[in-house]
Tab-separated table of C-alpha atoms in Angstrom:
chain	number	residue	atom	x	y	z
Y	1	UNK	CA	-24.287	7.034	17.342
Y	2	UNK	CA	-23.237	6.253	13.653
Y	3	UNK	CA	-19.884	5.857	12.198
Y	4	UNK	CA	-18.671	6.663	8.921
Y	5	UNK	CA	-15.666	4.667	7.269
Y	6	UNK	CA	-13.780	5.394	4.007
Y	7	UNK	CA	-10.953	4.504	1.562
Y	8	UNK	CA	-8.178	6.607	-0.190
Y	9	UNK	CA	-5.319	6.240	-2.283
Y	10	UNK	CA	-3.628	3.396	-4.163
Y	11	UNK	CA	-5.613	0.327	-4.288
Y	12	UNK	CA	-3.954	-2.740	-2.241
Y	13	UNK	CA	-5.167	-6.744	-1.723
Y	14	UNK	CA	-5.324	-5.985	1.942
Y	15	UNK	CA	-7.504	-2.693	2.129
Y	16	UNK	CA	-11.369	-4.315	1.834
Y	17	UNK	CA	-9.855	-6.916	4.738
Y	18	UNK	CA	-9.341	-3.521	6.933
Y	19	UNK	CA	-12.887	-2.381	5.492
Y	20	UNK	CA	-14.329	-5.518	6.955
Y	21	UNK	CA	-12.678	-5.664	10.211
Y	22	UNK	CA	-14.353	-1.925	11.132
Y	23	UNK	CA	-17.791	-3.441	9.917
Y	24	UNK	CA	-17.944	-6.587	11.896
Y	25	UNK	CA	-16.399	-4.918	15.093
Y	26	UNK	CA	-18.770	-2.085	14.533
Y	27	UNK	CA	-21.645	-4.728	14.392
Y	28	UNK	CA	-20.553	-5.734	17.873
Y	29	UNK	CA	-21.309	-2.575	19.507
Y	30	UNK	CA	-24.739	-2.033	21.064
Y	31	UNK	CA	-23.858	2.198	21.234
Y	32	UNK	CA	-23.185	1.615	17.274
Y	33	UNK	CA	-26.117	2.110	14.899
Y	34	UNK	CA	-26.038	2.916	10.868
Y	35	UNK	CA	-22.558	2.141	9.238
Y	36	UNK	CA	-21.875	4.740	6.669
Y	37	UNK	CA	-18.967	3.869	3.726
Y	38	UNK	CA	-18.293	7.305	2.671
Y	39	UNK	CA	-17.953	7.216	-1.508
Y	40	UNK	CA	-14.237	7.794	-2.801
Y	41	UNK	CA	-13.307	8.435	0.287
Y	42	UNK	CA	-12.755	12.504	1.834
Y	43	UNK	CA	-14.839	13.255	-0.996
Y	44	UNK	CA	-18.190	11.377	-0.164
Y	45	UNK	CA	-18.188	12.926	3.021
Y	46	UNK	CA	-17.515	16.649	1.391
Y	47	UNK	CA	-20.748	15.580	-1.055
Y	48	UNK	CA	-22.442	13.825	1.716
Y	49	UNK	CA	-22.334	10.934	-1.066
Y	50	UNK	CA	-22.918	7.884	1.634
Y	51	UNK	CA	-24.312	4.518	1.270
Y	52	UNK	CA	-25.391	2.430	4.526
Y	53	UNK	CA	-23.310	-0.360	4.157
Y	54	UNK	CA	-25.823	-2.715	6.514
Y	55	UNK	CA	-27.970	-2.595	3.429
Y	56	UNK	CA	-25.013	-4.857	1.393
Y	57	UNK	CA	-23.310	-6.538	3.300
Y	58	UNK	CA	-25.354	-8.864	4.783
Y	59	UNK	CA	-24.315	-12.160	5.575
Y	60	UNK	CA	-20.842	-13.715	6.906
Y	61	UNK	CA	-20.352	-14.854	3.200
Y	62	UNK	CA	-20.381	-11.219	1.676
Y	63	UNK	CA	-17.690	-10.664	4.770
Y	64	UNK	CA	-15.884	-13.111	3.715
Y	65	UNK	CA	-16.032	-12.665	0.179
Y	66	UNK	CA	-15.461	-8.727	0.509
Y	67	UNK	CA	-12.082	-9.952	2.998
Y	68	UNK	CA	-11.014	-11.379	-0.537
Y	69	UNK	CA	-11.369	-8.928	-2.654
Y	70	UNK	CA	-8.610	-6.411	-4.108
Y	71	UNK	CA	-8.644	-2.449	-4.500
Y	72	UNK	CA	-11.703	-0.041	-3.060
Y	73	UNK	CA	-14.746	-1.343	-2.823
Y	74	UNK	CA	-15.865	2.269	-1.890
Y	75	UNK	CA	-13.933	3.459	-4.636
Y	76	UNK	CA	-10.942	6.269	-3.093
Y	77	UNK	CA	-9.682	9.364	-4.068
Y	78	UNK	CA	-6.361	11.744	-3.536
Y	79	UNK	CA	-7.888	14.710	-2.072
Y	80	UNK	CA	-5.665	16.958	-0.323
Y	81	UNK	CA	-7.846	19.076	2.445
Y	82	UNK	CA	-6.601	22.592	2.480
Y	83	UNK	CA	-5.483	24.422	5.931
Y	84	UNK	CA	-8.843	25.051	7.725
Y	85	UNK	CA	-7.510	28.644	8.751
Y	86	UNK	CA	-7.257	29.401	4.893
Y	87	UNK	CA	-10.373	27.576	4.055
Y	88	UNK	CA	-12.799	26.569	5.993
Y	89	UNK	CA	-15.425	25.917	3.582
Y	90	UNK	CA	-14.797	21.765	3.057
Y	91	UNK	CA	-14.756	21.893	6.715
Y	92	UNK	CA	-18.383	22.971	6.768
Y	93	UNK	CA	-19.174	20.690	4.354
Y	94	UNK	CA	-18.018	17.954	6.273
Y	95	UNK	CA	-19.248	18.880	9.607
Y	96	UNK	CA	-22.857	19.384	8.255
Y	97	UNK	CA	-22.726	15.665	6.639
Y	98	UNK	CA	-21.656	14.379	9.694
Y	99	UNK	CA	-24.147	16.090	12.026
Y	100	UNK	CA	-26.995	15.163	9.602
Y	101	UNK	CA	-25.639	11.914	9.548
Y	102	UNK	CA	-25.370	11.745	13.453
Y	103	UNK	CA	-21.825	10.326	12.656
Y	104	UNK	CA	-19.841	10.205	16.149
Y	105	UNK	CA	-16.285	8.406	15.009
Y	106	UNK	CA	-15.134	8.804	11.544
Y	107	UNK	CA	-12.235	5.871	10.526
Y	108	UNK	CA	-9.601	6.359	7.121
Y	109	UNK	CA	-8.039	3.301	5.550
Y	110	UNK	CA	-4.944	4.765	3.404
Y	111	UNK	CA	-1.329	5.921	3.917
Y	112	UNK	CA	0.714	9.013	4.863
Y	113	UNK	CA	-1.307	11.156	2.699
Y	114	UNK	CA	-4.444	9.672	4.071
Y	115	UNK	CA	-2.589	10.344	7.816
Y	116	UNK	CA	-2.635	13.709	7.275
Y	117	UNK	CA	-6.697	14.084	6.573
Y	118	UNK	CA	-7.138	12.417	9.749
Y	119	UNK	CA	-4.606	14.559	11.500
Y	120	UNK	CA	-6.295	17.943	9.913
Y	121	UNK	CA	-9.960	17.013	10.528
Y	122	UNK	CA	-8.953	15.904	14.350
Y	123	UNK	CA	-7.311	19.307	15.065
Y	124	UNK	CA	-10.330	20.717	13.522
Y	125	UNK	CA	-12.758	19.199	15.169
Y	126	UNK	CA	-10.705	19.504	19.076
Y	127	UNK	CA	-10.722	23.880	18.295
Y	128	UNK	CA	-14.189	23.599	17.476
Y	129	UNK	CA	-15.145	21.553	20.302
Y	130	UNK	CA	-17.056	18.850	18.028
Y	131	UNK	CA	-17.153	15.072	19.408
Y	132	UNK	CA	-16.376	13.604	16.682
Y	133	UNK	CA	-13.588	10.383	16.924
Y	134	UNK	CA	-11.082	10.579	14.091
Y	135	UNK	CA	-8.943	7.419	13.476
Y	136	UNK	CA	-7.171	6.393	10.595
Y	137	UNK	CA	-6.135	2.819	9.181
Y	138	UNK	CA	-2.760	2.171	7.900
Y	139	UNK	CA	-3.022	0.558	4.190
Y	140	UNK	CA	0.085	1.224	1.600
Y	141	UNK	CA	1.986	-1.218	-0.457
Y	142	UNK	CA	5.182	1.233	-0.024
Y	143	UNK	CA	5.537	0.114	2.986
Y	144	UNK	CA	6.397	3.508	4.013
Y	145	UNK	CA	4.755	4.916	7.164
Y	146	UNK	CA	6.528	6.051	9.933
Y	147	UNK	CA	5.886	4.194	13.765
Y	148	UNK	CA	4.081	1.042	12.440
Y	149	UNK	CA	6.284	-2.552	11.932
Y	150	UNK	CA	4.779	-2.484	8.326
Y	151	UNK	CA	1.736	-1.579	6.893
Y	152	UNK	CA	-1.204	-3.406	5.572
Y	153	UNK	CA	-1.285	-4.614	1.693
Y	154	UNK	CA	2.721	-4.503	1.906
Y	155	UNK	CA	2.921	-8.372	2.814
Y	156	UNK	CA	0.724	-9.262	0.080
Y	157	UNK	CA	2.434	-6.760	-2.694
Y	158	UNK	CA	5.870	-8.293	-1.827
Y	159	UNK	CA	4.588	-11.528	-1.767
Y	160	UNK	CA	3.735	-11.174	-5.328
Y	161	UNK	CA	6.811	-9.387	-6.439
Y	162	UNK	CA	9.072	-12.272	-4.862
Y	163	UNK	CA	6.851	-14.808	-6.544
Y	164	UNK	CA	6.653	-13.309	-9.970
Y	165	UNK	CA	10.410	-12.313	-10.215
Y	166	UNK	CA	10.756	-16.239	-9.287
Y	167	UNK	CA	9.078	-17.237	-12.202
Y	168	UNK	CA	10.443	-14.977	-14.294
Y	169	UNK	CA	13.965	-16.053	-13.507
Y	170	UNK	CA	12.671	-19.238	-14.372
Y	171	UNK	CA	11.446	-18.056	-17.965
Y	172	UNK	CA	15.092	-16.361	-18.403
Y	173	UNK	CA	16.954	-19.551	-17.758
Y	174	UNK	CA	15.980	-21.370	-21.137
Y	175	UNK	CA	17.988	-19.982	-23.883
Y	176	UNK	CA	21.476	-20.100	-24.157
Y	177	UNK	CA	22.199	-16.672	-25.316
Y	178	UNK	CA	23.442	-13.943	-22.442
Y	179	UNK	CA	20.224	-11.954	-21.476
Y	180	UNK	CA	19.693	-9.461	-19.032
Y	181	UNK	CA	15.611	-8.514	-17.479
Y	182	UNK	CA	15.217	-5.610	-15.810
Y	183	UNK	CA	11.963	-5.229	-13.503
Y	184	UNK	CA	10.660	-2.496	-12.737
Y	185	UNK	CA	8.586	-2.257	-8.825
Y	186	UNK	CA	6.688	0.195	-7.899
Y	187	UNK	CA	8.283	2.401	-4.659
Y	188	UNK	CA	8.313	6.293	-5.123
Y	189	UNK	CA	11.286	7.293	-2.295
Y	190	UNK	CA	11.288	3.924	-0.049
Y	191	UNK	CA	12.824	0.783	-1.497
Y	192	UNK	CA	10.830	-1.841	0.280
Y	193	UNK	CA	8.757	-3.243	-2.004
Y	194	UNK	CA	12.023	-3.617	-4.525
Y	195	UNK	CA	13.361	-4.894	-1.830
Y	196	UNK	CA	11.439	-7.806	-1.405
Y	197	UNK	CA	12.488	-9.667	-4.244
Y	198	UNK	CA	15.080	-10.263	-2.760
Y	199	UNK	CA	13.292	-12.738	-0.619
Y	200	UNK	CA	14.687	-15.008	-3.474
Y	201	UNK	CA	18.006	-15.525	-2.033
Y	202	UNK	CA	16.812	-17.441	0.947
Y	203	UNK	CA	15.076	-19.665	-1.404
Y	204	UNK	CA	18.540	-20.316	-2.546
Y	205	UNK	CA	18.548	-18.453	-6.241
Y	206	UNK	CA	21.144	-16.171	-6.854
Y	207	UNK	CA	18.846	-14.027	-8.488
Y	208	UNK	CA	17.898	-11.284	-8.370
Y	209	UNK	CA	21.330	-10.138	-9.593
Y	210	UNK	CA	21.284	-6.940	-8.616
Y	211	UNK	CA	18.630	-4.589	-7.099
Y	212	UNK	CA	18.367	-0.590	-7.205
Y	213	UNK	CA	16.586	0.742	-4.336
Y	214	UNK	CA	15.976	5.025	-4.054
Y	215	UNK	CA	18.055	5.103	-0.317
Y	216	UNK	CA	21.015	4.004	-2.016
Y	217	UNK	CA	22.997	6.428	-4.849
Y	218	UNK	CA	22.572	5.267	-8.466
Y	219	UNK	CA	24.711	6.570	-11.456
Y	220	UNK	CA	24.294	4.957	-15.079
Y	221	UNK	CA	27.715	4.034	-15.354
Y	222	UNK	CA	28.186	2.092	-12.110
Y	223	UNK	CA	24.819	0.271	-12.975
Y	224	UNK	CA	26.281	-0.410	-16.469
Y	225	UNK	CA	29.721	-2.034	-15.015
Y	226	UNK	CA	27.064	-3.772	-12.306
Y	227	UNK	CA	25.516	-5.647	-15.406
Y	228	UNK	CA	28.695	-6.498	-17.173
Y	229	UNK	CA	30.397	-7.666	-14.011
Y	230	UNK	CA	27.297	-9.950	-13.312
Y	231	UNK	CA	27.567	-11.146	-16.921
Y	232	UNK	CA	30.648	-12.549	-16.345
Y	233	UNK	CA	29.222	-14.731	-13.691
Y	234	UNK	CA	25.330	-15.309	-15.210
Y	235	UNK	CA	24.464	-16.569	-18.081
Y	236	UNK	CA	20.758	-14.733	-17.748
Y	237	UNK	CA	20.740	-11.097	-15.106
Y	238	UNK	CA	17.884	-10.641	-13.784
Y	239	UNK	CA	17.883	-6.977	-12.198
Y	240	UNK	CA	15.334	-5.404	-9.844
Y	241	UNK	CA	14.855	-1.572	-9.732
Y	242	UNK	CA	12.315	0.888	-8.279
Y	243	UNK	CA	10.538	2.885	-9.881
Y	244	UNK	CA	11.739	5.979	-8.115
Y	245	UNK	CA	15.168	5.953	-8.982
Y	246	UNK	CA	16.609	9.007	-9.921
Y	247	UNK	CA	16.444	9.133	-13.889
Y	248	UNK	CA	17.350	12.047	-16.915
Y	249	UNK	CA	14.130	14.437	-17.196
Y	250	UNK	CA	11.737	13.422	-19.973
Y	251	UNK	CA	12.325	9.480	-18.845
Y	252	UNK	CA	9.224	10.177	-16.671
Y	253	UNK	CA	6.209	12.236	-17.157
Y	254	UNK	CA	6.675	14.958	-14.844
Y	255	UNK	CA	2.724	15.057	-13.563
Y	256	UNK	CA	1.770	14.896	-9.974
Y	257	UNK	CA	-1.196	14.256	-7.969
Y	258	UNK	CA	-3.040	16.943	-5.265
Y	259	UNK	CA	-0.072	15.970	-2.790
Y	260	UNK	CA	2.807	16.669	-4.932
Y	261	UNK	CA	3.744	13.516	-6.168
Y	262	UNK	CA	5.317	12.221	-9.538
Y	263	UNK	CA	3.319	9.777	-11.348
Y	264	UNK	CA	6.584	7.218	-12.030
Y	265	UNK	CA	7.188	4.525	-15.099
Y	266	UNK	CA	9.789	4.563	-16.898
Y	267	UNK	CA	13.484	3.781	-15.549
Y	268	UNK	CA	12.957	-0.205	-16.718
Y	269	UNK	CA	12.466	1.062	-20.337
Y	270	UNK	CA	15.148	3.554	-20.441
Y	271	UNK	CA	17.740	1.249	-18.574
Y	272	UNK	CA	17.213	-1.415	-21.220
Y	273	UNK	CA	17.601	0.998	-23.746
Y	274	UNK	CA	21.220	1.761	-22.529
Y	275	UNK	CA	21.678	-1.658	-21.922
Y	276	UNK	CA	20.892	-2.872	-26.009
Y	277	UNK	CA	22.850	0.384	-27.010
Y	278	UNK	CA	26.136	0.105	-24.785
Y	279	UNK	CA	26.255	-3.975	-24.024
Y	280	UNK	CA	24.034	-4.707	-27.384
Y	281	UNK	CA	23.190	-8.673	-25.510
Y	282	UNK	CA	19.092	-9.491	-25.209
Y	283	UNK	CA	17.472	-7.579	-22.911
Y	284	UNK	CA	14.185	-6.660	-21.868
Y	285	UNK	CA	11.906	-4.596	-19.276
Y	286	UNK	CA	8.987	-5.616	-17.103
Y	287	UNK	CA	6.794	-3.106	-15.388
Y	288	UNK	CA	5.066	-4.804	-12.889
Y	289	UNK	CA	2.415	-1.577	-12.832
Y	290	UNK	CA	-0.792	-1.924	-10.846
Y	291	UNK	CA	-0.693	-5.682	-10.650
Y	292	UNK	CA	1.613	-6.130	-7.936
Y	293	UNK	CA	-1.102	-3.830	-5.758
Y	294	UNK	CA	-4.453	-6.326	-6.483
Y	295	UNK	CA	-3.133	-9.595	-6.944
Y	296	UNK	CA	-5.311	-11.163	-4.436
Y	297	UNK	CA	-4.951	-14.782	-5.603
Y	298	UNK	CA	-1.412	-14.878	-4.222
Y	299	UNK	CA	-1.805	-12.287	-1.131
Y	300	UNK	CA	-0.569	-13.007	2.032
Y	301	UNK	CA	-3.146	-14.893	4.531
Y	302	UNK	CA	-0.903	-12.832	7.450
Y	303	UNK	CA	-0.951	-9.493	5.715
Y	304	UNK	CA	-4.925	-10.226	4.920
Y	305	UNK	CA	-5.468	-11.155	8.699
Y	306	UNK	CA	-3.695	-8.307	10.222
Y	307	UNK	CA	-5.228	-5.734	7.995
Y	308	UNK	CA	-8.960	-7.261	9.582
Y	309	UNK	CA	-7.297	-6.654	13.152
Y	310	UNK	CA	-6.017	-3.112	12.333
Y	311	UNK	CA	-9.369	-2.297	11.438
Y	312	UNK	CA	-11.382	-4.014	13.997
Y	313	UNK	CA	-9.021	-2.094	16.646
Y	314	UNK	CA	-9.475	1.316	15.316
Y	315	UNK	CA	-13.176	0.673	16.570
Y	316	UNK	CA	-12.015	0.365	19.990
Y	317	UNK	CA	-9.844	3.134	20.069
Y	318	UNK	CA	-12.770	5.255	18.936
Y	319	UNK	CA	-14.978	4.018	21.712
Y	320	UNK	CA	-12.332	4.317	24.145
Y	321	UNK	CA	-12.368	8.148	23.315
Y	322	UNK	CA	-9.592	8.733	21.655
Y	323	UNK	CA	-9.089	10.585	18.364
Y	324	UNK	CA	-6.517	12.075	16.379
Y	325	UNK	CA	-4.519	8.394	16.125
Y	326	UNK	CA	-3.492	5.604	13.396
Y	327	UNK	CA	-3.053	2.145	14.494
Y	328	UNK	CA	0.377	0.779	14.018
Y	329	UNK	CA	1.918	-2.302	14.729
Y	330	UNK	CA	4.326	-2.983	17.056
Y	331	UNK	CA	6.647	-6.049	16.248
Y	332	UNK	CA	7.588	-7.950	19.837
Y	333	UNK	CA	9.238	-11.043	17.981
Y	334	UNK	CA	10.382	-12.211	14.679
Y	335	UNK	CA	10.470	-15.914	15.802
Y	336	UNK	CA	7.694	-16.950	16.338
Y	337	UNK	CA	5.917	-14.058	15.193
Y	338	UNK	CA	4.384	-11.733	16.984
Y	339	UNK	CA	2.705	-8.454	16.759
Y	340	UNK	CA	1.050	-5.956	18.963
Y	341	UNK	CA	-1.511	-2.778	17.682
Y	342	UNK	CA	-1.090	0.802	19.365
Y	343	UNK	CA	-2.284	3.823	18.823
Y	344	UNK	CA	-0.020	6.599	17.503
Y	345	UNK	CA	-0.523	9.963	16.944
Y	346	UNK	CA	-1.445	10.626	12.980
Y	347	UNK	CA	0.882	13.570	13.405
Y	348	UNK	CA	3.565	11.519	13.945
Y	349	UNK	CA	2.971	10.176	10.600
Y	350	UNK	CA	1.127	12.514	8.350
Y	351	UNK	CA	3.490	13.503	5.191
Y	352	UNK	CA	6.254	11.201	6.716
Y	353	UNK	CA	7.858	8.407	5.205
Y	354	UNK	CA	9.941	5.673	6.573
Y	355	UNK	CA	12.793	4.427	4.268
Y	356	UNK	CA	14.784	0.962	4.453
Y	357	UNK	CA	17.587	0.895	6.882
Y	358	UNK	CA	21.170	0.938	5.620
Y	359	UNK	CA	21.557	-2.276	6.860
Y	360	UNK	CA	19.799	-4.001	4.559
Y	361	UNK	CA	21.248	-2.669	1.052
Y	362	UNK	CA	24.700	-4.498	0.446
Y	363	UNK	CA	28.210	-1.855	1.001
Y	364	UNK	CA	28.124	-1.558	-3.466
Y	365	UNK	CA	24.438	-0.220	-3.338
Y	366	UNK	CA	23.339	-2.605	-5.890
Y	367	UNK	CA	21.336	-5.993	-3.690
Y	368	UNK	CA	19.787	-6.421	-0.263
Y	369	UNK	CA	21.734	-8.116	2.674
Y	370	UNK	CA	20.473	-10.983	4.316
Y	371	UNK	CA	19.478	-8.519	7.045
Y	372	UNK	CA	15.646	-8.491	5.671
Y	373	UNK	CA	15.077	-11.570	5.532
Y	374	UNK	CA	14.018	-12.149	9.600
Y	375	UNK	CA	11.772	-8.791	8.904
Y	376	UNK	CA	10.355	-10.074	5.059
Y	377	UNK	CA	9.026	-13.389	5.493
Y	378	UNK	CA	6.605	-13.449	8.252
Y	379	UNK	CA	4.420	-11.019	6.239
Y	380	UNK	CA	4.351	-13.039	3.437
Y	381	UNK	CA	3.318	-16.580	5.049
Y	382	UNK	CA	0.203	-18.259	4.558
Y	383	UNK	CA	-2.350	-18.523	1.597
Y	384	UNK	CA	-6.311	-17.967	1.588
Y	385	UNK	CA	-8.968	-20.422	0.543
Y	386	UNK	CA	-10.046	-17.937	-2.399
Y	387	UNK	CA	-13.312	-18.705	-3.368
Y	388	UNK	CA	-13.382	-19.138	-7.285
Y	389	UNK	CA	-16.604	-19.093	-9.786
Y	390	UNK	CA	-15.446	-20.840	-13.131
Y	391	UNK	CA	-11.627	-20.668	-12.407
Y	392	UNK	CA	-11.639	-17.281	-11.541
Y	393	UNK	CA	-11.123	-15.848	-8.173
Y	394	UNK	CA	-14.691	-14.203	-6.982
Y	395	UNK	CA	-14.733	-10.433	-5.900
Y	396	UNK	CA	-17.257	-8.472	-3.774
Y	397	UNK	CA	-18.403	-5.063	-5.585
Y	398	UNK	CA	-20.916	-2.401	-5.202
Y	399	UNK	CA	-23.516	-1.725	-8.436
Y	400	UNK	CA	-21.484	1.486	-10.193
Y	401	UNK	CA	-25.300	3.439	-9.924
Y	402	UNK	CA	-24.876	2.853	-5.853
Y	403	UNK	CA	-21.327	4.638	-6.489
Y	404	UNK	CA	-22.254	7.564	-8.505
């Protein structure tokens, strides 16, 4: 048989590495012929829009130099399949690709939204009695999918948070004047990836000062004493705060995406605007923005690993006849350590998200207990040996005609 593989939603350091570990396992398998990467993900297979990826990647270099590189090599999309007893028509459209294609397992890298295309097109294909495997790959920097320990790209994302808000707490420290930053992480409704800044405090900083995550209630005027109160102790505040925190309307743009969700910026600009107008000290906003998704020259070598594992496993669980299921990892031991991969059910995870635990946001609401730290910092250990071409870290891609 054939197999088909595909990417969708936000782009992530760790997502190519997943890519790569369905390829090479796939390569393994004497039952497994042509490997089909299915363009912008759902969608190439609606358009039949495939490319055989045998035909570019061909050595252990380009493996190893695609393991590397950041965002969708096969470009993604955020395509929401409808109910098939509404509409059955993409449902067609998919089936005839895949029978044309003599595609027998079909595997999704992306998150919850992702979850739920493999969850649909499984249920689909079990009432029409069509053997085709369906597994999907956990990738999100959120951080946010139910069952699974974490999820691929997340290591890597707060790797680069924790490292950037260090060295901006370094550029704060050199004037004498009070000053407060405010930094802005991405995190729609789960605070994890704000969260991990906080990694900071077992490197013995103080900072960050004070960090906003969406699980815990946030009113203006309690973040407004939070700042003074921290004045009074720092000379320069350095404040971390999702970008999902609950904010006036107008702050942020109001337009969502096919699954319903807000397209977020905003709540660093506006809190520093209340900050200059009631506190008038220097003060400032970062917006991290897409960065802290591709920054593969400071990704995790764990978080890259595990996302090649995660993928290389969904192959087996496809060829062990199973379908319907994302692979999720199962933490055994924080020292040393250690994780397992299972199969769960994508229903179990489809449209879910899993938030951060009580536990680890401090009694005020306003900084992360020491809690997280056990859980953080295994997925941020270990560097790779990025290859670089005049300074600058290579990356894999795909010609944009083999893409349109």
């Amino acid at each position: 048989m054939n197999i088909a593989v595909a990417q969708s939603g936000g782009p992530t350091c760790a997502i190519n590495a997943s890519l790569v570990g369905v390829f090479s396992e796939a390569l393994k398998e004497p039952k497994i012929d042509a490997i089909f990467g299915s363009v912008n993900g759902i969608e190439g297979i609606i358009e039949n829009h495939l490319i055989d990826l045998k035909a570019f990647i061909n050595t252990n270099d380009d493996m190893e130099l695609l393991r590397q590189t950041p965002s969708t090599v096969l470009g993604s999309c955020r395509y929401k399949l409808p109910d098939y007893k509404e509409d059955e028509e993409t449902y067609k459209k998919i089936v005839k690709t895949m029978k044309q294609r003599r595609i027998g397992a079909f595997f999704y890298i992306g998150g919850n939204d992702s979850m739920d295309t493999v969850d649909k097109l499984s249920a689909y294909f079990a009432e029409k009695k069509i053997d085709i495997k369906v597994i999907g790959i956990p990738k999100t920097i959120d951080n946010d999918l139910c069952v699974t320990d974490h999820t691929p790209g997340f290591g890597s994302a707060a790797k680069y948070v924790a490292a950037t808000m260090h060295e901006i707490v370094r550029d704060s420290s050199v004037y004498s004047i009070p000053s407060v930053t405010i930094v802005e992480v991405m995190g729609r409704h789960a605070g994890w990836l704000t969260a991990s800044s906080a990694v900071l405090h077992a490197l013995g900083e103080s900072a960050p000062h004070l960090v906003y995550v969406p699980e815990a209630e946030f009113s203006l005027d309690k973040f407004m004493n939070d700042v003074r109160n921290q004045m009074a102790k720092h000379k320069a505040v350095i404040v971390a705060v999702s970008e999902g925190m609950e904010v006036p309307d107008g702050v942020q743009s109001g337009v969502v995406d096919n699954f319903g969700h807000k397209y977020l910026s905003g709540i660093g600009k506006y809190l520093e605007e209340q900050v200059r107008e009631q506190i008038g000290c220097k003060v400032r906003s970062i917006e991290l923005n897409v960065m802290q998704r591709c920054s593969s020259h400071l990704c995790s070598r764990t978080d890259i690993d595990e996302s090649e594992a995660v993928g290389a496993a969904g192959v087996r669980c496809a060829l062990a006849g199973n379908t319907g299921k994302m692979m999720a990892f199962r933490r055994v031991k924080d020292m040393p350590y250690t994780v397992v991969i299972e199969a769960a059910d994508s229903s179990l995870i489809a449209n879910k998200e899993k938030f951060l635990p009580r536990e680890y946001i401090n009694s005020a609401g306003n900084n992360i207990t020491d809690a997280v730290m056990s859980y953080f910092m295994p997925l941020i250990q270990g560097e790779l040996n990025i290859r670089m071409n005049m300074g600058i870290p290579m990356h894999f891609t795909l010609h944009e005609s083999v893409l349109k």
